[in-house]
Coordinates of C-alpha atoms in Angstrom, one line a residue:
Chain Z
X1206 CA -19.3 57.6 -4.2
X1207 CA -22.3 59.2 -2.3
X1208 CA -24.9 57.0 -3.6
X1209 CA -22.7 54.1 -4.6
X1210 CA -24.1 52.1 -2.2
X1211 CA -28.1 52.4 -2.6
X1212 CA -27.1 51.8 -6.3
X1213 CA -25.8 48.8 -5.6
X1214 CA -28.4 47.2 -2.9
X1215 CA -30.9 48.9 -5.6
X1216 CA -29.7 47.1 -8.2
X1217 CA -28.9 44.0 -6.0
X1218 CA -32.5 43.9 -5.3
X1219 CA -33.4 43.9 -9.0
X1220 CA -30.8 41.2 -10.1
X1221 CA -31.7 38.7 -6.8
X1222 CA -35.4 38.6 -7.9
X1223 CA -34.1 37.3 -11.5
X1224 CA -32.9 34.2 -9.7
X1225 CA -36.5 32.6 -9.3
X1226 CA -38.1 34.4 -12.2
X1227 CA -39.1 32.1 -14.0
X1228 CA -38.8 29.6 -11.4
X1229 CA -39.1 26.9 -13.6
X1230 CA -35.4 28.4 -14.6
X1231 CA -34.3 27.5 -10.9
X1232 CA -35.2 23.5 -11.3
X1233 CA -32.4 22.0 -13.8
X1234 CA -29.4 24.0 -11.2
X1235 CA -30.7 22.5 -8.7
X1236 CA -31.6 18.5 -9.7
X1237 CA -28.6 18.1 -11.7
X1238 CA -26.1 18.2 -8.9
X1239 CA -29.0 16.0 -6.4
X1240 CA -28.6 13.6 -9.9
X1241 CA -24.8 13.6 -10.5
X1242 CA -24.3 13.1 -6.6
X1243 CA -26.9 10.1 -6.3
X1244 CA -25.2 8.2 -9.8
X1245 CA -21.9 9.3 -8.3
X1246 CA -22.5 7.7 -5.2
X1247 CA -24.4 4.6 -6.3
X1248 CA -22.4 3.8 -9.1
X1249 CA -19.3 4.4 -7.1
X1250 CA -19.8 3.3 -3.6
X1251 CA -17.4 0.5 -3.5
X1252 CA -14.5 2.5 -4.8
X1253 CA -14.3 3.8 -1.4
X1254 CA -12.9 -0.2 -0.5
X1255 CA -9.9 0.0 -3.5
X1256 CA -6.6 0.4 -1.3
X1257 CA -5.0 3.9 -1.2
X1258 CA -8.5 5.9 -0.9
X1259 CA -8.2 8.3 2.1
X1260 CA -12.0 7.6 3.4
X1261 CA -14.3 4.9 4.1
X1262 CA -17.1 6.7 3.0
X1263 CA -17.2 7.5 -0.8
X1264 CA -20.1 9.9 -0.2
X1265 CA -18.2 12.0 2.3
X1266 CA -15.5 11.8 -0.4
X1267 CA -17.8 13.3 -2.7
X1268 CA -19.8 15.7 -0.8
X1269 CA -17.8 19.1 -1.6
X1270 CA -18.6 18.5 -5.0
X1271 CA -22.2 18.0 -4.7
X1272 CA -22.7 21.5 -2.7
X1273 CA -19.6 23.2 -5.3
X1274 CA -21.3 21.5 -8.3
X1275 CA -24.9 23.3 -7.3
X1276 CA -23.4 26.5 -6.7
X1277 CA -21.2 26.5 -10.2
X1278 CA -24.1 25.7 -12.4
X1279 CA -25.8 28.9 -11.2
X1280 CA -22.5 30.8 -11.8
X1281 CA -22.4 31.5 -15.5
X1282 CA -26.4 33.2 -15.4
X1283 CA -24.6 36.4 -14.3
X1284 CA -23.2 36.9 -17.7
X1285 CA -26.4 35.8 -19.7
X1286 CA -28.9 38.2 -18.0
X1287 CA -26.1 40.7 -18.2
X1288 CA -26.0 39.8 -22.5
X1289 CA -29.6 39.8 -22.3
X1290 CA -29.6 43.2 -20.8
X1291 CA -27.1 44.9 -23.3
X1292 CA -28.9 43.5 -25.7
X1293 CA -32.4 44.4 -25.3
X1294 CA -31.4 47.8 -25.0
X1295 CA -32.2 48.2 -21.2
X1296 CA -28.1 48.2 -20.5
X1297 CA -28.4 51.6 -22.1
X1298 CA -31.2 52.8 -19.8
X1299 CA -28.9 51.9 -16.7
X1300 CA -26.2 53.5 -18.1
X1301 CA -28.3 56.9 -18.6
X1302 CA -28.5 57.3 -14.9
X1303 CA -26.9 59.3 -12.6
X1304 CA -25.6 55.9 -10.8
X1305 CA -22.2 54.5 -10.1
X1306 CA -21.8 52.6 -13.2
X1307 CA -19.5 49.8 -10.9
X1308 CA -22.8 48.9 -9.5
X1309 CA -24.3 47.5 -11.9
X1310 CA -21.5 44.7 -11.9
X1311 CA -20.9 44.4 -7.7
X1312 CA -24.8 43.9 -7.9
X1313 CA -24.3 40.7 -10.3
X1314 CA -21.8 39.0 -8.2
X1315 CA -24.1 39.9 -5.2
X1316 CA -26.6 38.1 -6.9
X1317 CA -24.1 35.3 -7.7
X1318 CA -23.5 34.9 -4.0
X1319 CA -27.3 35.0 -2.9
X1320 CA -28.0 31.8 -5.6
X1321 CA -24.5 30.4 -4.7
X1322 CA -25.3 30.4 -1.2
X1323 CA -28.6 29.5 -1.9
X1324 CA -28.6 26.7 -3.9
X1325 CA -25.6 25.3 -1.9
X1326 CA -27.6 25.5 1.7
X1327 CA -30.3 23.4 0.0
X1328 CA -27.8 21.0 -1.1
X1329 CA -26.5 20.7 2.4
X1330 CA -29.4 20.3 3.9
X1331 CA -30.4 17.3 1.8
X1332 CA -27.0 15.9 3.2
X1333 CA -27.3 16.3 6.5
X1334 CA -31.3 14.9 6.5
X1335 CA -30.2 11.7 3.5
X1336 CA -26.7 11.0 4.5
X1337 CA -24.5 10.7 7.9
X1338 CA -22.3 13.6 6.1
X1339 CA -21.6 15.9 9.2
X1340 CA -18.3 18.6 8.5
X1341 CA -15.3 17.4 10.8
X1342 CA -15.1 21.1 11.5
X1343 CA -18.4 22.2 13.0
X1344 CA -20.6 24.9 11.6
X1345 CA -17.9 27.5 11.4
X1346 CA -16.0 24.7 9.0
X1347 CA -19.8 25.1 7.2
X1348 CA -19.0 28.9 7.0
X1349 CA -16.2 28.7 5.7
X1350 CA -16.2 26.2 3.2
X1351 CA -19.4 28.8 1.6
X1352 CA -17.4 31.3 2.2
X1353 CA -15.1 29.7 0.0
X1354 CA -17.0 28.2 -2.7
X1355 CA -19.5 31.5 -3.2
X1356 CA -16.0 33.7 -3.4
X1357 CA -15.1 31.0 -6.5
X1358 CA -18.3 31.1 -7.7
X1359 CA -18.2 35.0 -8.1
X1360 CA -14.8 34.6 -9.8
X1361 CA -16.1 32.3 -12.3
X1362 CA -19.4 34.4 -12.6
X1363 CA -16.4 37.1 -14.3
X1364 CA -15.6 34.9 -17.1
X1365 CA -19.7 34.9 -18.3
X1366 CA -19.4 38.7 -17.8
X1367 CA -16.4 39.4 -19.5
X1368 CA -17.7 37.5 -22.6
X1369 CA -21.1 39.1 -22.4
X1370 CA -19.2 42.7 -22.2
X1371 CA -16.8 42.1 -25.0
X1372 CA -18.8 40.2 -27.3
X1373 CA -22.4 41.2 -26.7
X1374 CA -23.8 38.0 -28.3
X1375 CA -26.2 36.1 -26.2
X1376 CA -25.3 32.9 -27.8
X1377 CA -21.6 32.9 -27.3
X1378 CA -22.0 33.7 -23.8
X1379 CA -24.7 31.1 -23.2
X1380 CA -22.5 28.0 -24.8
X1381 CA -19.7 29.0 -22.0
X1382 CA -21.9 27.0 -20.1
X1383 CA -20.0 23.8 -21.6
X1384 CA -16.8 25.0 -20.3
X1385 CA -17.7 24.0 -16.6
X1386 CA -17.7 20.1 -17.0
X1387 CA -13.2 20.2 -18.0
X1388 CA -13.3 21.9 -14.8
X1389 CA -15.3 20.3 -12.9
X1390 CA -14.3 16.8 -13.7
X1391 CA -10.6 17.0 -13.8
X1392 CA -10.0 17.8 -10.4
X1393 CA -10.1 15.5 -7.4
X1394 CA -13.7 15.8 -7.2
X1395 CA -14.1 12.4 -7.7
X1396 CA -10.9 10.2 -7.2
X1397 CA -8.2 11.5 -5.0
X1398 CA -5.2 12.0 -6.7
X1399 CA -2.9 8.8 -6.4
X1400 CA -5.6 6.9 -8.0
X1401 CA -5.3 8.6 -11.2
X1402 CA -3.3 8.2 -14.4
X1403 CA -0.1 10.3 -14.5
X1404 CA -1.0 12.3 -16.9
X1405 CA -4.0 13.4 -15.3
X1406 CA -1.8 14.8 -11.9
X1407 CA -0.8 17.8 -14.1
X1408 CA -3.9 18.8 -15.4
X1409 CA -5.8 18.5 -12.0
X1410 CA -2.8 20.2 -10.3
X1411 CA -3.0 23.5 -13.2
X1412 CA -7.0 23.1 -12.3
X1413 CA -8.2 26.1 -9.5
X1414 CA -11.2 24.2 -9.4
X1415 CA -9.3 20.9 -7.8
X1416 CA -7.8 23.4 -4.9
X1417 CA -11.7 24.7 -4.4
X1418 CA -12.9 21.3 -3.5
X1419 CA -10.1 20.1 -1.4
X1420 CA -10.4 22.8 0.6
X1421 CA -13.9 22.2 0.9
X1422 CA -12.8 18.7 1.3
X1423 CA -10.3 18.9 4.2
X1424 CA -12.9 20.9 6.0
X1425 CA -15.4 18.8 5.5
X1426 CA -13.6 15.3 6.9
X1427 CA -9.8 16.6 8.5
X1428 CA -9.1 19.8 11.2
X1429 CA -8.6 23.3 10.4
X1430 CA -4.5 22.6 10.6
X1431 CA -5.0 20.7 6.9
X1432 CA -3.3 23.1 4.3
X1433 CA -5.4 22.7 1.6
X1434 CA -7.9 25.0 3.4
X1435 CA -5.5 27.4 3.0
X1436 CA -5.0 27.1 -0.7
X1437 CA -8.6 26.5 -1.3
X1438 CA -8.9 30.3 0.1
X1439 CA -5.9 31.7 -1.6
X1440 CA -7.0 30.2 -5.1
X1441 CA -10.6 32.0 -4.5
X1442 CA -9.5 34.9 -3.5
X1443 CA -6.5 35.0 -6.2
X1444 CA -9.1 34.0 -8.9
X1445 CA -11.8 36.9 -7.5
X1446 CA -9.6 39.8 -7.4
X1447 CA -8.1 39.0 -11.5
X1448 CA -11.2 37.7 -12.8
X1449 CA -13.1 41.1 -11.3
X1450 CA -10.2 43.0 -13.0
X1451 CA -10.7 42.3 -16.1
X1452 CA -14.7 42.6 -15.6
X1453 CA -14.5 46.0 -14.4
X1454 CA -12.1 46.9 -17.4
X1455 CA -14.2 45.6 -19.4
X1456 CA -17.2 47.4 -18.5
X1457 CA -14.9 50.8 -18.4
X1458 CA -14.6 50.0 -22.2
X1459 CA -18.1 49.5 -22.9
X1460 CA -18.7 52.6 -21.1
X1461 CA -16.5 54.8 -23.4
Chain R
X689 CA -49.9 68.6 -18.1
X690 CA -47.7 71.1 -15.7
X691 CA -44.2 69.4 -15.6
X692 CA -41.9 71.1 -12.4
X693 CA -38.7 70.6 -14.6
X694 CA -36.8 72.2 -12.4
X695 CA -37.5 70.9 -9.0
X696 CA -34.5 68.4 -8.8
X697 CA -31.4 70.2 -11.2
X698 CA -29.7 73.4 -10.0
X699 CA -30.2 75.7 -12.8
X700 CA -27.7 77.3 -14.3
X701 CA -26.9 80.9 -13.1
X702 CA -27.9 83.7 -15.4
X703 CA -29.6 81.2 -18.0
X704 CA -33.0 82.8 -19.5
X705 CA -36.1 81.3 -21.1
X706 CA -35.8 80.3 -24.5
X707 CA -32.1 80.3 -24.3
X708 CA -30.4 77.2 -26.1
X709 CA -30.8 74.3 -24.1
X710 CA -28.7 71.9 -26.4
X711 CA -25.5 73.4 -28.4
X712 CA -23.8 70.7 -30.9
X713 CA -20.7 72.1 -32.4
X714 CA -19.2 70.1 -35.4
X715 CA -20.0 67.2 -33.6
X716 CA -18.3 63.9 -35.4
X717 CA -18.2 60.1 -34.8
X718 CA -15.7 58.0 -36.9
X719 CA -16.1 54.1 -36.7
X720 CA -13.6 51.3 -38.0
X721 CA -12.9 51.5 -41.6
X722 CA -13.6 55.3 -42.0
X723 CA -17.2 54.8 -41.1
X724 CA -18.6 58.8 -40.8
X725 CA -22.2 57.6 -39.0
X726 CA -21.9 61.7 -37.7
X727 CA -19.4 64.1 -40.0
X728 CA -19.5 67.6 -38.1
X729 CA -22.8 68.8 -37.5
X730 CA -23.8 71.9 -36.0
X731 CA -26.8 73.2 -34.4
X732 CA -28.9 73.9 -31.8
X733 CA -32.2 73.6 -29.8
X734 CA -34.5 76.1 -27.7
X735 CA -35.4 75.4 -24.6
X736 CA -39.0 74.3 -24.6
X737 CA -38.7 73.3 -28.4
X738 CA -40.5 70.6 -30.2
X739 CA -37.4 69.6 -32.3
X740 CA -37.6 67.1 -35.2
X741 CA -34.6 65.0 -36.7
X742 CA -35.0 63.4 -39.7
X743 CA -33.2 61.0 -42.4
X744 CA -33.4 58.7 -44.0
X745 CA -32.3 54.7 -42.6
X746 CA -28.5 55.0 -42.1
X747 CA -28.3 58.7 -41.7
X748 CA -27.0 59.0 -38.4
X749 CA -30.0 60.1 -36.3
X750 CA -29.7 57.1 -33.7
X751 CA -26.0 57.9 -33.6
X752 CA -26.6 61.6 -33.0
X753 CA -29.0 61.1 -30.1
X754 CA -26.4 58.1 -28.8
X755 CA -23.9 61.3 -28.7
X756 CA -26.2 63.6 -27.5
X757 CA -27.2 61.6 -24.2
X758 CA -23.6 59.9 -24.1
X759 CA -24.1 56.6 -24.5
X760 CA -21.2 56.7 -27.6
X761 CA -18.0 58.3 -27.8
X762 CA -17.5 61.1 -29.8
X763 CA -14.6 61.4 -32.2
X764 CA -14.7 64.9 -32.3
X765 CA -16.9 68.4 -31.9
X766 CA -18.5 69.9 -28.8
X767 CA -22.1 69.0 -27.3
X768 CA -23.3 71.1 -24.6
X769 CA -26.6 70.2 -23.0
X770 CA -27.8 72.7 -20.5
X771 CA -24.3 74.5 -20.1
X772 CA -22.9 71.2 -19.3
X773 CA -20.4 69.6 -21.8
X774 CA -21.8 66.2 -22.3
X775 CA -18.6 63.8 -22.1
X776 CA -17.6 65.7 -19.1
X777 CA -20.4 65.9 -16.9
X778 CA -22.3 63.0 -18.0
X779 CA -24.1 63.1 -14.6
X780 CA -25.1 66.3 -15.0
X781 CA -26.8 65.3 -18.1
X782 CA -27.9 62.1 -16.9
X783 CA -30.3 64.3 -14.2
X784 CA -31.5 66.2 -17.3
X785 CA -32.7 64.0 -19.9
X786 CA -35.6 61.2 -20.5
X787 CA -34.8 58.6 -23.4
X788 CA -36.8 56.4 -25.0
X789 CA -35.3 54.3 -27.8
X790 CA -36.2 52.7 -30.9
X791 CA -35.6 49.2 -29.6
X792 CA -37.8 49.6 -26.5
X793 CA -35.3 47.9 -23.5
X794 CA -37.3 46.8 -20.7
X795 CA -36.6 44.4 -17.9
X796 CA -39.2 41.5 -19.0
X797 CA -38.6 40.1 -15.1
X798 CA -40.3 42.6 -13.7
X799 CA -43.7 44.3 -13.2
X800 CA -43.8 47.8 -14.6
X801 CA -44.1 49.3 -11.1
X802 CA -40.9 47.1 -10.0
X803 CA -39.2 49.1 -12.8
X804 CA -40.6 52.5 -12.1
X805 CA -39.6 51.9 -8.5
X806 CA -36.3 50.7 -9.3
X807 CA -35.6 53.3 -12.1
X808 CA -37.1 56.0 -8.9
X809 CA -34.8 54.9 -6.6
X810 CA -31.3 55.1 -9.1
X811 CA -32.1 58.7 -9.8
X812 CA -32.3 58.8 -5.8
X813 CA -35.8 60.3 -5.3
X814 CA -37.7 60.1 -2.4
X815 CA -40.1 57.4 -2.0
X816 CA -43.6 59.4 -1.8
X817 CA -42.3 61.4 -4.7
X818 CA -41.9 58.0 -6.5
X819 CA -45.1 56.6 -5.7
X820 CA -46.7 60.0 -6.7
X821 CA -45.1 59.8 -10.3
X822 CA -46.1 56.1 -10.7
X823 CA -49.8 56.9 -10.1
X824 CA -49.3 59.9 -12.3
X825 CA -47.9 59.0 -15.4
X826 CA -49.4 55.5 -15.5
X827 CA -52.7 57.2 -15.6
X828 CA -51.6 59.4 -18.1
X829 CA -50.2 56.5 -20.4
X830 CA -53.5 54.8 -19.3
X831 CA -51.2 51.5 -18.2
X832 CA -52.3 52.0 -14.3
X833 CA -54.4 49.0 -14.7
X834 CA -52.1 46.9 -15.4
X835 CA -49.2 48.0 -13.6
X836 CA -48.3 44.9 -11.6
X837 CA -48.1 42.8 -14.6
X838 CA -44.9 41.4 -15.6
X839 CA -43.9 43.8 -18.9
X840 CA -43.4 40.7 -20.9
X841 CA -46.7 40.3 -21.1
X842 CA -47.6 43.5 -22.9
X843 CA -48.3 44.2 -26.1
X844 CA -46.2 46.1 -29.0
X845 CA -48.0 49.3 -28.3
X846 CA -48.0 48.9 -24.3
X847 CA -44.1 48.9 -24.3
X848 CA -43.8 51.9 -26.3
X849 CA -46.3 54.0 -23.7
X850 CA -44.9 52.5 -20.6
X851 CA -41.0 53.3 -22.2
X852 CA -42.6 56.5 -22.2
X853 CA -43.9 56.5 -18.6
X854 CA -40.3 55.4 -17.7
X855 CA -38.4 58.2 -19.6
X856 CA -40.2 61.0 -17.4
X857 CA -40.4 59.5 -14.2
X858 CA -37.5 61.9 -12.9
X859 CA -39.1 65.0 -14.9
X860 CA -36.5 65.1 -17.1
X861 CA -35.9 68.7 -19.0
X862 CA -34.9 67.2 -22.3
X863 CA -36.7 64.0 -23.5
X864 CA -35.2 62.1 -26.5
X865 CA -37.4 60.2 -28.8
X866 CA -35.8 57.3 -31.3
X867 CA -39.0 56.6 -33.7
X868 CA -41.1 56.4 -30.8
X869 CA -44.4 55.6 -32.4
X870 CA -42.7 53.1 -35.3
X871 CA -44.8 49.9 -35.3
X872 CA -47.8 51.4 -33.4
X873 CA -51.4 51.6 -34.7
X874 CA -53.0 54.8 -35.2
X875 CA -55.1 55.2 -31.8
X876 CA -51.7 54.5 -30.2
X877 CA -50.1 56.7 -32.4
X878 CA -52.6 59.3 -31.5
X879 CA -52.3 59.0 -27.7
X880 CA -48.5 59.0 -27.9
X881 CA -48.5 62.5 -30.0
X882 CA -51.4 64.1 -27.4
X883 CA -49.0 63.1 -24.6
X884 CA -45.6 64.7 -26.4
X885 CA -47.6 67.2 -27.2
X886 CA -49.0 68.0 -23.4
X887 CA -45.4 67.4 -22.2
X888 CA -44.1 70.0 -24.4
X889 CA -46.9 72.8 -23.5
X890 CA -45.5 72.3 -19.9
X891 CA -42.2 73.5 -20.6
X892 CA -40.5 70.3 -22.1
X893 CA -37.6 70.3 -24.7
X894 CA -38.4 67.3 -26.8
X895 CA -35.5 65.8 -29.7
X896 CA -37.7 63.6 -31.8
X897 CA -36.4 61.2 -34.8
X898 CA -39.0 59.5 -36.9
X899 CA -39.8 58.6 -40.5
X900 CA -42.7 60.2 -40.8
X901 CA -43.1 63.0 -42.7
X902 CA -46.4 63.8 -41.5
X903 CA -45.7 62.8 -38.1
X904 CA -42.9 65.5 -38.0
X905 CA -45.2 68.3 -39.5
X906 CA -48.3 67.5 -37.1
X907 CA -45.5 67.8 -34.1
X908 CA -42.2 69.6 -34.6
X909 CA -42.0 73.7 -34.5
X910 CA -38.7 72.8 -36.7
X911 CA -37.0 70.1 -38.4
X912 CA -33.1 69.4 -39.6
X913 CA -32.9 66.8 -42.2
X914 CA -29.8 64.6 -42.1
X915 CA -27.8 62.6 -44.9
X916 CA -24.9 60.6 -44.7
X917 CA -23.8 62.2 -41.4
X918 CA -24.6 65.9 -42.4
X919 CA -27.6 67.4 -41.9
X920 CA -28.8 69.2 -44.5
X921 CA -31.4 71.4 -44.2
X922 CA -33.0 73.0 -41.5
X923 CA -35.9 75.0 -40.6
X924 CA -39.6 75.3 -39.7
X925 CA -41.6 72.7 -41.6
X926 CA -43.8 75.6 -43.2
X927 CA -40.8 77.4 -43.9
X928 CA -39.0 74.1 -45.5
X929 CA -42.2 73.4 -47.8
X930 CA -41.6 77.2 -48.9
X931 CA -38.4 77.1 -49.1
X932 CA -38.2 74.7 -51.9
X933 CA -41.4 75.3 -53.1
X934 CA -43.4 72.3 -52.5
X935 CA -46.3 71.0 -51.4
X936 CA -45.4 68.9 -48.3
X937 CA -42.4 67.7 -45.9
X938 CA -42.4 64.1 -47.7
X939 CA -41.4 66.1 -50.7
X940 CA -38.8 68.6 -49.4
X941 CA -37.2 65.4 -47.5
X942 CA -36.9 63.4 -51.2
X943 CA -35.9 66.6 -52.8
X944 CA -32.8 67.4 -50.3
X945 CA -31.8 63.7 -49.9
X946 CA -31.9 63.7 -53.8
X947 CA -32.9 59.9 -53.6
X948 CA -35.7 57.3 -52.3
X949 CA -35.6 55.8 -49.0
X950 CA -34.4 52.6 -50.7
X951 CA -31.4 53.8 -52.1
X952 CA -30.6 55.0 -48.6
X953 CA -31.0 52.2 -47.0
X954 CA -27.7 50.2 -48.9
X955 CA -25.9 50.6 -45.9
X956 CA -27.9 48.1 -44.1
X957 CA -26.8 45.6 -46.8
X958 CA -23.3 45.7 -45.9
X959 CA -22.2 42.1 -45.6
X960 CA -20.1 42.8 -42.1
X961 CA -23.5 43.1 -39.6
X962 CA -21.5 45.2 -37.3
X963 CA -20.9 47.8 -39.8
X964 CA -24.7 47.3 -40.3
X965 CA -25.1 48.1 -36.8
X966 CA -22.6 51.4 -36.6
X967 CA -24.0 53.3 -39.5
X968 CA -27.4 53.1 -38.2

């Protein structure tokens, strides 16, 4: 434990200065959620005017997914540079040293949380200047709903990691990628809940994503007494604690 | 070059020169399906000795230095490195060795002093110790010019020298080489040996795999041969070419494996590319 710490900033260091290199790398995570926001909201303005929806503004409506949407594109890198490093043979060279092996992995979800928050701030801020989204909840409502989102992102940076530890094939890990779009898109994200089919209200309700971006949600446009805040947090923190469970024993069995 | 191997490991009490610095007892590793890539070998290294492994594709060299520097399991059998039983100190052994593999694994983000810096910092050195090191063996593999280019960018024979460079930076006492100087050209070749060679003068135990014959003879003060997870023969190369009276090492290593390097190399048609992967 003595130098588990300046093995993990250390290594921190090393992972954070992946995010931008290349930097061309950086561009596609961040235009694609400015592009899915700008059809979302020009193609669906008006929905906002249907009876039943719970805002006037279909761009507030849809905010929390913009900023969640940047951050979990950026989530499953963790597990390709991880692949990328086991393969290439430099996984071994870490592994050689007298470090604390766990920081190797608490140095990937650091660097998951850096580009979460990162890419999330930017998208925020392109809010605040282009829109009249302001959170109903003040800057501390800001801090938490990143707070929030960067702990899910973290979780879901696991499942990449996981993969990339059992499997050690760049490619599998790399087409995880496509799992983020059923999870992204059948939540709430889009269309609160009572406008949607019937069959739909199960799979958004068995979706952690859809508690994620109401809880962004409900701090973005109602008061820190809205419960969904609540289970937004408990579904993070829920989905961080077993998806870094089976990360670390994972890498505990690569090690042997 | 004068290496101060023992500036950062405690050495053990009452342990002499020349004593055995690595001890492998019956050492085995068993893969899936009865796969024996290591079937209980025995033997052992001097301290300050330029030692040689050879065999042919398949053998079970990679595997034995995996084993030797932990980074696989054994199945059964003792290594000792130092005094220190490998799978139960690995830090121990992780202070005392330098390894530089056949697939030369390099972070192509960074800039060669980035990764000497890193590498500096995770065995917890002090930073003007660091810096001293960088200068110092990127002059002595000649890459100090270029030392703030992204590693990506070098060529074949760079990578191999600046591996190098990168295994020593903590002045390890043992330094395992997988094939370091396969795919090089001759002039590299030829700076790599003159640097092994200057590393060993100043004090350096050095476990060396290649598949060169000649490579072996020019280096190693002795060789073991290994076959199908057994080593073979052992010895001195002058003593090996007497032994079984021939005229060179290329020719004792066909005579003990009984067969060419192509024959050995079936394994590596196996249909299941794991199994490929294990017995190499």
């Amino acid at each position: 434990m003595n130098y588990f710490f300046s093995d993990w900033y250390y290594l921190s260091i090393r992972f954070i200065k992946q995010i931008w290199r290349p930097w061309l790398a950086l561009i596609p995570a961040l235009i694609f959620p400015i592009f899915f926001f700008w059809v979302g909201t020009q193609a669906f303005a008006s929905v906002a005017q249907v009876p039943g929806f719970p805002t006037e503004s279909y761009l507030l409506f849809i905010a929390p997914l913009a900023i969640f949407t940047a951050i979990f594109f950026g989530a499953g890198n963790a597990g390709i540079e991880l692949v990328v490093d086991i393969s290439s043979g430099y996984f071994n060279k870490l592994v050689i040293m007298p470090i604390n092996k766990l920081a190797i992995i608490f140095g990937k979800l650091t660097e998951v949380a850096v580009q979460a928050t990162l890419q999330g701030l930017l998208v925020l801020i392109l809010l605040v200047l282009f829109t009249d989204a302001r959170p109903s909840t003040g800057v501390l409502g800001i801090i938490a709903m990143f707070a929030m989102i960067v702990l899910f992102a973290m979780a879901w940076s696991n499942i990449s990691m996981i993969f990339a530890l059992q499997t050690k094939n760049p490619r599998l890990v790399q087409s995880l990628f496509i799992i983020v779009f059923p999870f992204l898109y059948i939540t709430t994200g889009q269309m609160p809940r009572a406008l949607m089919p019937e069959p739909f209200h199960t799979l958004v309700t068995l979706n952690p994503v859809t508690y994620i971006i109401e809880g962004a949600r409900a701090l973005m446009l109602s008061s820190w007494g809205d419960p969904a805040i609540l289970k937004g947090f408990l579904v993070s923190i829920i989905m961080f604690i077993a998806l870094t469970s089976v990360t670390l024993y994972s890498f505990r069995k690569i090690l042997k | 070059m004068r290496l101060d191997n023992d500036r950062r490991v405690e050495k053990m009490p009452g342990r002499e020169m020349k004593n055995n610095i690595i001890e492998v007892k019956n050492l085995k590793k068993v893969y899936k399906k009865d796969i024996r890539a290591v079937d209980g070998i025995t033997f052992s290294i001097q301290e300050g000795e330029f030692f040689g492994f050879l065999g042919p594709n398949g053998a079970g060299k990679t595997t034995t230095i995996k084993l030797l520097v932990n980074l696989v399991k054994k199945t059964d059998g003792s290594v000792k490195l130092d005094g220190f039983e490998v799978s139960e100190q690995p830090n121990e052994i992780y202070k005392r060795i330098g390894l530089a593999m056949q697939e030369v694994g390099l972070d192509e983000t960074a800039t060669a002093r980035e990764m000497m810096q890193l590498h500096g910092r995770l065995y917890h050195m002090q930073k003007q110790e660091i810096d001293d090191q960088i200068k110092k063996l990127l002059e002595l593999v000649e890459l100090e010019r270029v030392a703030d280019r992204y590693v990506v960018t070098y060529s074949g024979g760079m990578r191999r020298r600046f591996d190098l460079a990168l295994s020593l930076l903590h002045n390890p006492r043992v330094l395992f080489l997988d094939e370091p100087t396969t795919g090089l050209d001759p002039h590299a070749r030829r700076l790599i040996w003159n640097h092994l060679r200057a590393l060993n003068k100043g004090g350096m135990t050095i476990f060396f795999t290649t598949h060169s014959m000649g490579e072996a003879e020019a280096l190693c003060e002795r060789i073991a041969i290994i076959d199908k997870g057994k080593i073979i023969t052992e010895g001195s190369p002058k003593n090996l070419i007497k032994q079984y009276e021939v005229e060179n090492l290329e020719e004792v290593f066909l005579k003990v494996t009984g067969h060419s390097f192509q024959e050995s190399e079936l394994n590596l048609n196996a249909t299941d590319p794991y199994v490929r992967i294990r017995t190499t």
